[in-house]
Coordinates of C-alpha atoms in Angstrom, one line a residue:
M21 CA 86.2 89.8 -148.1
R22 CA 86.1 92.3 -150.4
K23 CA 87.6 95.3 -150.6
R24 CA 86.1 97.1 -153.1
M25 CA 88.4 100.7 -153.3
I26 CA 91.2 98.2 -154.5
S27 CA 92.3 98.0 -158.3
V28 CA 91.6 95.1 -160.6
L29 CA 94.2 95.0 -162.4
L30 CA 94.5 92.7 -165.7
C31 CA 97.5 91.0 -167.0
A32 CA 97.1 91.4 -170.4
V33 CA 99.5 88.8 -171.1
A34 CA 101.9 88.1 -168.0
A35 CA 102.3 91.2 -166.2
V36 CA 99.8 94.7 -166.6
S37 CA 100.4 98.6 -166.7
L38 CA 99.9 100.1 -162.7
A39 CA 98.5 103.5 -164.1
I40 CA 95.2 104.0 -164.0
P41 CA 94.4 106.6 -167.0
A42 CA 92.2 108.8 -167.6
F43 CA 89.0 107.7 -169.5
A44 CA 89.6 110.2 -172.0
A45 CA 93.1 108.5 -172.6
Y46 CA 91.6 105.6 -174.4
R47 CA 92.2 106.7 -178.2
D48 CA 90.6 102.4 -178.9
V49 CA 87.4 103.5 -177.1
P50 CA 85.3 106.2 -179.3
A51 CA 82.1 107.8 -177.3
D52 CA 79.8 106.3 -179.2
Y53 CA 81.1 102.8 -178.4
W54 CA 78.7 100.4 -177.0
A55 CA 80.6 99.6 -173.8
A56 CA 82.0 103.3 -173.1
D57 CA 80.0 104.4 -170.1
D58 CA 81.2 100.9 -168.3
I59 CA 84.5 101.1 -169.2
Q60 CA 84.5 104.3 -168.0
Y61 CA 82.8 103.3 -164.5
V62 CA 85.6 100.9 -164.1
T63 CA 88.2 102.5 -165.2
E64 CA 87.2 105.7 -162.5
R65 CA 86.7 103.4 -159.7
G66 CA 89.7 101.2 -160.2
L67 CA 88.1 97.9 -160.9
F68 CA 89.8 97.6 -164.3
N69 CA 93.0 98.9 -165.6
G70 CA 93.5 99.3 -169.7
T71 CA 96.3 97.3 -171.1
G72 CA 98.4 100.6 -171.6
S73 CA 99.0 104.1 -170.6
D74 CA 95.9 105.3 -173.5
T75 CA 94.2 102.0 -174.7
F76 CA 92.0 99.4 -172.9
G77 CA 92.0 96.8 -175.5
P78 CA 88.4 96.6 -176.2
S79 CA 88.1 93.4 -178.2
T80 CA 91.1 91.8 -176.3
E81 CA 89.9 88.5 -175.5
M82 CA 90.4 87.1 -171.9
S83 CA 91.6 83.7 -170.3
R84 CA 90.9 81.6 -168.2
A85 CA 94.0 82.6 -165.7
M86 CA 93.5 86.3 -166.5
L87 CA 89.3 86.3 -165.8
A88 CA 90.6 84.5 -161.9
T89 CA 92.6 87.2 -161.4
V90 CA 90.5 89.9 -162.4
L91 CA 87.7 88.0 -159.6
Y92 CA 90.6 87.4 -157.3
R93 CA 92.1 90.9 -157.2
Y94 CA 88.1 92.3 -157.0
A95 CA 87.7 90.3 -153.9
G96 CA 90.5 92.3 -152.0
S97 CA 93.0 89.9 -153.0
P98 CA 92.9 88.5 -149.8
P99 CA 95.5 85.7 -148.3
V100 CA 95.4 82.4 -150.1
A101 CA 97.3 79.3 -149.3
G102 CA 97.9 75.6 -150.4
A103 CA 97.5 75.0 -154.1
A104 CA 95.2 74.0 -156.7
P105 CA 94.7 70.7 -157.8
Y106 CA 95.6 71.5 -161.9
A107 CA 98.6 70.0 -163.0
D108 CA 99.0 73.1 -165.5
V109 CA 98.9 75.6 -163.3
V110 CA 102.7 76.9 -162.5
A111 CA 103.6 77.5 -159.2
G112 CA 105.0 81.4 -158.8
S113 CA 102.9 82.9 -161.6
W114 CA 101.3 85.5 -161.8
Y115 CA 97.9 84.3 -161.4
E116 CA 98.6 81.3 -159.3
P117 CA 96.9 83.3 -156.4
G118 CA 93.6 83.7 -157.8
V119 CA 93.7 80.6 -159.3
V120 CA 94.4 79.0 -155.9
W121 CA 91.3 81.4 -154.3
A122 CA 89.1 80.7 -157.4
Y123 CA 89.2 77.1 -156.9
Q124 CA 89.0 77.0 -152.8
N125 CA 86.1 79.4 -153.2
K126 CA 84.3 77.4 -155.9
I127 CA 84.1 80.3 -158.2
F128 CA 84.9 78.2 -161.1
P129 CA 82.5 76.2 -162.7
S130 CA 81.9 72.5 -161.1
A131 CA 83.5 70.7 -164.6
N132 CA 86.5 72.7 -163.7
L133 CA 86.8 72.2 -159.9
E134 CA 86.7 68.7 -160.7
R135 CA 89.5 68.1 -163.3
G136 CA 92.7 67.9 -162.9
L137 CA 93.9 70.4 -165.4
L138 CA 92.5 74.0 -166.0
Y139 CA 94.1 75.1 -169.0
P140 CA 95.0 78.7 -167.9
N141 CA 95.6 80.0 -171.1
E142 CA 92.4 79.1 -172.9
N143 CA 89.8 81.9 -173.5
V144 CA 86.8 81.8 -171.6
R145 CA 83.1 81.7 -173.0
R146 CA 80.7 84.0 -172.1
A147 CA 78.6 81.2 -170.4
E148 CA 81.5 80.2 -167.7
F149 CA 82.5 84.0 -167.2
C150 CA 78.8 84.5 -166.2
V151 CA 79.0 81.1 -163.6
M152 CA 82.4 82.9 -162.6
L153 CA 80.3 85.8 -161.6
Y154 CA 77.6 84.2 -160.3
R155 CA 79.4 82.2 -158.0
F156 CA 81.6 85.2 -156.5
A157 CA 78.3 87.4 -156.1
Q158 CA 77.0 84.4 -154.2
S159 CA 80.3 84.2 -151.8
L160 CA 79.1 87.6 -151.1
G161 CA 75.4 86.6 -150.3
K162 CA 74.1 89.0 -153.1
A163 CA 72.6 86.7 -155.7
T164 CA 70.2 84.1 -156.4
A165 CA 68.4 82.5 -159.4
D166 CA 65.1 83.4 -160.5
P167 CA 63.5 80.2 -162.2
A168 CA 60.7 82.3 -163.8
A169 CA 63.4 84.3 -165.9
V170 CA 64.3 80.8 -166.9
E171 CA 61.1 79.9 -168.7
R172 CA 60.5 83.5 -169.7
S173 CA 64.3 83.9 -171.5
P174 CA 63.4 84.3 -175.9
F175 CA 67.4 82.8 -176.3
T176 CA 67.0 80.6 -179.0
D177 CA 71.0 79.3 -178.7
M178 CA 70.9 78.7 -175.1
D179 CA 69.8 74.8 -175.3
W180 CA 71.5 71.6 -174.4
S181 CA 72.4 70.2 -177.8
R182 CA 74.7 73.4 -178.7
F183 CA 76.6 73.2 -174.9
S184 CA 76.9 69.2 -175.7
M185 CA 78.3 69.5 -179.7
A186 CA 80.6 71.9 -178.7
G187 CA 82.4 69.9 -175.5
F188 CA 80.6 72.3 -172.8
G189 CA 77.6 70.1 -172.0
P190 CA 78.9 69.6 -167.9
I191 CA 78.6 73.6 -167.6
Y192 CA 74.9 74.1 -169.1
H193 CA 72.9 73.6 -166.4
E194 CA 75.2 76.3 -164.2
A195 CA 75.0 78.5 -167.2
E196 CA 71.4 78.5 -167.8
E197 CA 71.0 79.3 -164.1
A198 CA 73.5 82.1 -164.3
M199 CA 72.6 83.6 -167.0
L200 CA 69.1 83.0 -167.4
G201 CA 68.1 83.2 -164.1
W202 CA 70.3 85.8 -162.3
A203 CA 72.6 87.6 -165.2
W204 CA 70.2 88.5 -167.6
P205 CA 67.3 89.3 -165.5
T206 CA 69.2 91.4 -163.4
G207 CA 70.4 93.8 -166.7
I208 CA 74.5 92.0 -165.8
M209 CA 74.6 90.2 -169.1
E210 CA 72.1 91.5 -171.9
G211 CA 71.4 89.3 -175.5
T212 CA 73.1 89.7 -178.9
S213 CA 70.2 89.8 -180.1
I214 CA 66.5 89.8 -179.5
T215 CA 66.6 85.8 -179.5
T216 CA 70.4 85.4 -178.5
I217 CA 72.8 85.4 -175.7
N218 CA 75.4 84.0 -177.5
P219 CA 76.6 81.8 -174.3
L220 CA 79.4 79.9 -175.8
G221 CA 81.3 83.0 -177.7
T222 CA 84.8 83.8 -176.1
I223 CA 84.6 86.9 -173.6
T224 CA 86.1 90.0 -174.3
R225 CA 88.0 92.7 -172.2
A226 CA 85.0 95.3 -173.6
E227 CA 82.6 92.6 -172.6
V228 CA 84.2 91.6 -169.0
A229 CA 84.2 95.6 -168.3
A230 CA 80.7 95.8 -168.6
M231 CA 79.7 93.0 -166.8
L232 CA 82.1 94.2 -163.5
A233 CA 80.2 97.3 -163.9
R234 CA 76.8 96.1 -163.7
V235 CA 77.4 93.8 -161.0
D236 CA 78.8 96.8 -159.0
R237 CA 76.3 98.9 -159.9
N238 CA 73.6 96.7 -159.9
V239 CA 74.4 94.4 -157.5
L240 CA 76.8 95.5 -155.0
G241 CA 75.6 99.0 -154.1
G242 CA 78.4 101.2 -156.5
T243 CA 81.8 102.4 -155.9
E244 CA 82.9 105.5 -155.4
P245 CA 85.3 106.8 -158.2
T246 CA 88.9 107.0 -157.4
V247 CA 89.4 108.8 -160.3
Q248 CA 88.0 112.3 -161.6
P249 CA 86.2 111.9 -164.8
T250 CA 86.5 114.0 -167.5
P251 CA 84.1 117.1 -167.2
S252 CA 81.6 117.2 -170.0
L253 CA 81.6 120.2 -172.2
T254 CA 77.8 120.0 -172.9
P255 CA 75.4 119.6 -169.9
D256 CA 72.5 117.5 -169.5
P257 CA 69.4 118.7 -171.0
S258 CA 66.5 120.2 -168.8
P259 CA 64.0 118.0 -168.8
T260 CA 60.8 119.5 -171.0
P261 CA 57.6 120.6 -169.1
T262 CA 54.4 118.6 -171.0
G263 CA 52.7 121.9 -170.3
S264 CA 50.1 120.0 -168.5
G265 CA 49.9 121.7 -165.3
Y266 CA 51.0 118.3 -163.4
T267 CA 53.8 117.2 -161.3
T268 CA 55.7 114.0 -159.5
A269 CA 55.5 113.7 -155.4
D270 CA 58.9 116.0 -155.6
G271 CA 57.0 119.2 -157.4
K272 CA 59.0 118.8 -160.8
P273 CA 57.2 119.1 -163.8
L274 CA 55.2 115.4 -165.1
T275 CA 58.1 114.1 -167.7
E276 CA 59.1 111.0 -168.1
E277 CA 62.7 112.0 -167.0
N278 CA 61.4 113.3 -163.8
V279 CA 59.5 110.1 -162.7
R280 CA 62.6 108.1 -163.7
A281 CA 64.7 110.0 -161.4
A282 CA 62.2 109.8 -158.7
I283 CA 62.2 106.2 -159.1
V284 CA 65.7 106.0 -159.5
A285 CA 66.2 107.9 -156.2
L286 CA 65.2 105.1 -154.2
R287 CA 68.1 103.1 -155.2
T288 CA 69.6 104.8 -152.3
T289 CA 67.7 103.3 -149.8
Y290 CA 67.2 100.2 -151.0
P291 CA 69.9 98.7 -152.8
P292 CA 70.2 95.4 -155.1
M293 CA 68.9 92.6 -152.5
A294 CA 67.5 95.2 -149.8
T295 CA 64.2 94.3 -148.7
Y296 CA 62.2 96.9 -149.0
P297 CA 59.1 97.8 -145.9
T298 CA 56.0 95.6 -146.2
P299 CA 53.2 95.7 -146.4
Y300 CA 53.2 99.2 -148.4
C301 CA 49.6 100.2 -149.3
S302 CA 49.1 103.2 -152.0
N303 CA 49.0 106.5 -151.0
D304 CA 45.4 105.8 -153.0
P305 CA 43.9 103.2 -150.8
L306 CA 40.7 103.6 -152.7
N307 CA 41.6 103.7 -155.7
R308 CA 44.9 102.0 -155.5
P309 CA 45.4 98.6 -158.5
Y310 CA 46.2 95.8 -155.7
S311 CA 45.0 94.8 -152.8
N312 CA 48.2 92.9 -152.2
C313 CA 50.5 95.6 -150.1
D314 CA 53.5 92.6 -150.1
H315 CA 55.9 91.5 -152.2
C316 CA 56.0 93.0 -156.7
A317 CA 52.5 94.7 -155.6
G318 CA 53.5 96.4 -152.4
W319 CA 57.2 97.6 -153.8
A320 CA 55.5 98.6 -157.7
M321 CA 53.3 101.2 -155.5
L322 CA 55.5 102.7 -153.5
C323 CA 57.7 103.0 -156.1
S324 CA 54.7 104.7 -157.9
D325 CA 54.1 107.0 -155.3
A326 CA 57.5 108.2 -154.9
A327 CA 57.1 109.2 -158.4
F328 CA 53.4 110.2 -158.7
G329 CA 52.5 111.3 -155.3
I330 CA 48.6 110.9 -155.5
L331 CA 47.5 111.1 -158.9
P332 CA 44.7 108.2 -159.9
W333 CA 45.6 105.6 -161.7
H334 CA 44.4 104.1 -165.5
R335 CA 44.6 100.2 -166.1
Q336 CA 44.7 99.0 -169.8
S337 CA 44.5 95.5 -170.7
N338 CA 46.9 94.2 -174.0
P339 CA 48.7 97.8 -174.2
D340 CA 50.3 98.8 -177.5
W341 CA 54.0 98.9 -177.1
S342 CA 53.8 103.0 -177.4
D343 CA 51.1 103.4 -174.6
I344 CA 54.3 101.9 -172.5
R345 CA 55.9 104.8 -170.4
I346 CA 58.6 105.3 -167.7
G347 CA 56.9 104.6 -164.4
D348 CA 53.8 102.3 -165.5
L349 CA 53.7 99.2 -163.8
V350 CA 53.4 96.1 -165.9
R351 CA 51.3 93.4 -165.0
Y352 CA 51.1 89.9 -166.4
D353 CA 49.9 86.1 -164.9
T354 CA 51.9 83.7 -163.7
K355 CA 51.0 80.0 -162.6
S356 CA 50.4 80.9 -159.1
S357 CA 48.9 84.1 -159.3
G358 CA 50.8 87.3 -161.3
H359 CA 54.1 89.7 -161.4
V360 CA 53.8 93.2 -161.5
V361 CA 57.1 95.2 -162.9
V362 CA 58.0 99.1 -162.8
V363 CA 59.5 100.2 -166.4
I364 CA 62.7 102.6 -165.5
D365 CA 63.8 102.5 -169.1
K366 CA 62.5 101.6 -172.3
T367 CA 64.0 100.5 -176.2
D368 CA 61.6 99.7 -179.7
E369 CA 62.3 95.7 -178.2
Y370 CA 62.4 95.5 -174.2
I371 CA 61.8 97.3 -171.3
V372 CA 64.2 98.0 -168.1
V373 CA 62.5 97.4 -164.8
T374 CA 63.2 97.4 -161.1
E375 CA 60.7 94.5 -159.1
S376 CA 60.5 92.9 -155.8
G377 CA 60.0 88.8 -155.6
T378 CA 57.8 87.1 -153.3
N379 CA 60.9 87.8 -150.6
N380 CA 60.3 90.9 -150.5
K381 CA 64.2 91.5 -151.6
V382 CA 64.3 94.6 -154.4
R383 CA 65.8 94.1 -157.6
W384 CA 67.0 96.9 -159.8
S385 CA 67.6 96.3 -164.3
G386 CA 66.0 93.7 -164.9
Q387 CA 64.6 92.9 -168.8
Y388 CA 61.5 92.4 -169.8
F389 CA 61.3 91.8 -173.9
K390 CA 58.3 92.5 -176.0
S391 CA 58.0 90.1 -177.9
W392 CA 57.3 88.1 -174.3
L393 CA 55.4 90.0 -172.6
E394 CA 52.4 90.6 -175.1
N395 CA 51.6 86.9 -175.4
Q396 CA 51.4 86.8 -171.8
P397 CA 47.8 85.9 -169.7
G398 CA 46.7 89.1 -167.8
Y399 CA 49.1 91.8 -169.9
A400 CA 48.3 94.9 -168.7
I401 CA 49.7 98.0 -167.6
W402 CA 48.8 100.3 -164.8
T403 CA 49.9 103.9 -165.3
R404 CA 49.0 107.5 -163.8
Y405 CA 49.8 109.7 -166.2
P406 CA 46.5 112.2 -167.1
E407 CA 44.8 110.7 -170.3

């Protein structure tokens, strides 16, 4: 269904530029712009073009017709037949094939599938596009929602009354599943603050680029660049050894950078939604943190062994946030038993993790907020950094 090397061409009004500029040519995307890396990613891979030869238009809002076309072309522009039952979709228009495809493949939210008007030029809200992207990933067999993530979501603006008052009540439950159960825990959509995710804000080109890049990396396994990236004039700094004499499993100095690299390297073998070999028991069977070698525990120990080898484990209950480091296992109680995740990045407010659920399918780039974790029963870490 999907030819990932075919460009997604965005119609800014009714047509698009077919040129794919080098990233450095976007004069309206500063290097320190929040979505600069994701815009570079989609540009280099031909997934999303600029609005001109040297502009990207990051703040430009996107319409329903545009977004249907984006996903249609991301799917490889498969042949379509027939029509969509929308009285306001112009036959022969630039967006008609994308709209027909989105309708026939149930990419639109249910409310859009059940009415006779699409309002193709209406600007789309973040919640609606998230539903569309979720449906697209589902059509490829690459997306499942996690009800537990919905329960632990910290976002206070994701509520029925807010949707209802704005006239978006019919898509609330679909948006909750797509945003909180899938996009947020897999890192596809981030919150706009610690407690907000802005579901009813209109979506911009920069936000679409970021979400496309994350889906391509985190869900579909990544696409090779079709445009050479602009080389960096400053080489990446080498990790600074700790001086402790300890090393990672592959013999490098034991630093958080090297631990992260060892864990993230597993994505080549276990891309998103892959099943890891079960059961997996730690290299240190007498001192491993979990007797269960399946599901989230097995994956956590596999990741940890890949980074730390046979270094011993240490447990810390109710850790201070500053104690958590890359590669640590973070555990908390659930209603049935417990769940453990592996830290692959960290900010002052949340950790980014890799984890596996009861179906043994690997997930990358999920987010867990500090404010939520610190209030969970059984909150603890297992670390292998020397004390």
